[in-house]
């Protein structure tokens, strides 16, 4: 069986300089939890990645990337 992959930008902005707001993070958690539940995706480091995990880029920026672990855990609580 093949593995399908899909990239979905949840956060858009320059998080190398800016810090994501609590509202942005909360909205992102709810959206990602909905996607995970709808498509049977188990939230974790293999499924919720930063763009820089796949390509040579700074995206999603150091300020967002630092929150990625907690973001995954919070998404998992909703799934």
PDB file of C-alpha atoms in Angstrom:
ATOM      1  CA  UNK A   1       0.000   0.000   0.000  1.00  0.00           C
ATOM      2  CA  UNK A   2       1.145   3.511  -0.720  1.00  0.00           C
ATOM      3  CA  UNK A   3       1.301   6.306   1.779  1.00  0.00           C
ATOM      4  CA  UNK A   4      -0.448   9.511   0.870  1.00  0.00           C
ATOM      5  CA  UNK A   5       1.075  12.736   2.043  1.00  0.00           C
ATOM      6  CA  UNK A   6      -0.465  16.147   2.189  1.00  0.00           C
ATOM      7  CA  UNK A   7       0.893  19.475   3.320  1.00  0.00           C
ATOM      8  CA  UNK A   8      -1.502  21.926   4.852  1.00  0.00           C
ATOM      9  CA  UNK A   9      -0.319  25.301   6.088  1.00  0.00           C
ATOM     10  CA  UNK A  10      -2.090  25.975   9.365  1.00  0.00           C
ATOM     11  CA  UNK A  11      -0.101  29.073  10.343  1.00  0.00           C
ATOM     12  CA  UNK A  12       0.889  31.818   7.927  1.00  0.00           C
ATOM     13  CA  UNK A  13       3.215  34.605   9.000  1.00  0.00           C
ATOM     14  CA  UNK A  14       6.795  35.468   9.836  1.00  0.00           C
ATOM     15  CA  UNK A  15       7.269  33.525  13.054  1.00  0.00           C
ATOM     16  CA  UNK A  16      10.992  33.958  12.829  1.00  0.00           C
ATOM     17  CA  UNK A  17      10.294  37.478  14.181  1.00  0.00           C
ATOM     18  CA  UNK A  18       6.707  37.421  15.431  1.00  0.00           C
ATOM     19  CA  UNK A  19       5.354  35.274  18.238  1.00  0.00           C
ATOM     20  CA  UNK A  20       2.132  33.369  17.550  1.00  0.00           C
ATOM     21  CA  UNK A  21      -0.774  34.642  19.619  1.00  0.00           C
ATOM     22  CA  UNK A  22      -2.741  32.424  21.958  1.00  0.00           C
ATOM     23  CA  UNK A  23      -5.779  32.908  19.730  1.00  0.00           C
ATOM     24  CA  UNK A  24      -3.840  31.762  16.659  1.00  0.00           C
ATOM     25  CA  UNK A  25      -2.541  28.688  18.471  1.00  0.00           C
ATOM     26  CA  UNK A  26      -6.001  27.805  19.819  1.00  0.00           C
ATOM     27  CA  UNK A  27      -7.574  28.143  16.386  1.00  0.00           C
ATOM     28  CA  UNK A  28      -4.791  26.074  14.860  1.00  0.00           C
ATOM     29  CA  UNK A  29      -5.298  23.331  17.447  1.00  0.00           C
ATOM     30  CA  UNK A  30      -9.023  23.133  16.722  1.00  0.00           C
ATOM     31  CA  UNK A  31      -8.464  23.064  12.962  1.00  0.00           C
ATOM     32  CA  UNK A  32      -5.748  20.414  13.162  1.00  0.00           C
ATOM     33  CA  UNK A  33      -7.792  18.280  15.571  1.00  0.00           C
ATOM     34  CA  UNK A  34     -10.734  18.432  13.155  1.00  0.00           C
ATOM     35  CA  UNK A  35      -8.479  17.383  10.262  1.00  0.00           C
ATOM     36  CA  UNK A  36      -6.962  14.545  12.292  1.00  0.00           C
ATOM     37  CA  UNK A  37     -10.343  13.225  13.411  1.00  0.00           C
ATOM     38  CA  UNK A  38     -11.898  13.552   9.978  1.00  0.00           C
ATOM     39  CA  UNK A  39      -9.084  11.754   8.161  1.00  0.00           C
ATOM     40  CA  UNK A  40      -7.972   9.309  10.867  1.00  0.00           C
ATOM     41  CA  UNK A  41      -4.571  10.903  11.387  1.00  0.00           C
ATOM     42  CA  UNK A  42      -2.815  10.236  14.677  1.00  0.00           C
ATOM     43  CA  UNK A  43      -1.265  13.508  15.873  1.00  0.00           C
ATOM     44  CA  UNK A  44       2.447  13.170  16.514  1.00  0.00           C
ATOM     45  CA  UNK A  45       5.931  14.105  15.326  1.00  0.00           C
ATOM     46  CA  UNK A  46       5.525  11.907  12.228  1.00  0.00           C
ATOM     47  CA  UNK A  47       2.295  13.584  11.131  1.00  0.00           C
ATOM     48  CA  UNK A  48       2.399  17.188  12.339  1.00  0.00           C
ATOM     49  CA  UNK A  49       5.589  18.756  11.075  1.00  0.00           C
ATOM     50  CA  UNK A  50       7.148  22.107  10.487  1.00  0.00           C
ATOM     51  CA  UNK A  51       7.957  22.990   6.892  1.00  0.00           C
ATOM     52  CA  UNK A  52      11.644  23.002   7.871  1.00  0.00           C
ATOM     53  CA  UNK A  53      11.383  19.297   8.764  1.00  0.00           C
ATOM     54  CA  UNK A  54      10.901  18.570   5.068  1.00  0.00           C
ATOM     55  CA  UNK A  55      12.707  21.366   3.228  1.00  0.00           C
ATOM     56  CA  UNK A  56      15.639  23.731   3.604  1.00  0.00           C
ATOM     57  CA  UNK A  57      13.720  26.688   5.016  1.00  0.00           C
ATOM     58  CA  UNK A  58      13.277  28.600   8.262  1.00  0.00           C
ATOM     59  CA  UNK A  59       9.513  28.048   8.084  1.00  0.00           C
ATOM     60  CA  UNK A  60       7.593  27.971  10.399  1.00  0.00           C
ATOM     61  CA  UNK A  61      10.119  30.196  12.175  1.00  0.00           C
ATOM     62  CA  UNK A  62      11.881  29.673  15.481  1.00  0.00           C
ATOM     63  CA  UNK A  63       9.022  31.113  17.552  1.00  0.00           C
ATOM     64  CA  UNK A  64       6.422  28.751  16.083  1.00  0.00           C
ATOM     65  CA  UNK A  65       8.747  25.754  15.836  1.00  0.00           C
ATOM     66  CA  UNK A  66       9.483  26.014  19.557  1.00  0.00           C
ATOM     67  CA  UNK A  67       5.759  25.500  20.224  1.00  0.00           C
ATOM     68  CA  UNK A  68       5.294  22.554  17.863  1.00  0.00           C
ATOM     69  CA  UNK A  69       5.690  19.819  20.503  1.00  0.00           C
ATOM     70  CA  UNK A  70       3.101  21.374  22.795  1.00  0.00           C
ATOM     71  CA  UNK A  71       0.871  22.010  19.765  1.00  0.00           C
ATOM     72  CA  UNK A  72       0.938  18.295  18.858  1.00  0.00           C
ATOM     73  CA  UNK A  73       0.116  17.273  22.423  1.00  0.00           C
ATOM     74  CA  UNK A  74      -2.791  19.691  22.607  1.00  0.00           C
ATOM     75  CA  UNK A  75      -4.157  18.486  19.268  1.00  0.00           C
ATOM     76  CA  UNK A  76      -3.927  14.894  20.518  1.00  0.00           C
ATOM     77  CA  UNK A  77      -6.085  15.740  23.538  1.00  0.00           C
ATOM     78  CA  UNK A  78      -8.910  16.767  21.170  1.00  0.00           C
ATOM     79  CA  UNK A  79      -8.677  13.612  19.068  1.00  0.00           C
TER      80      UNK A  79
END
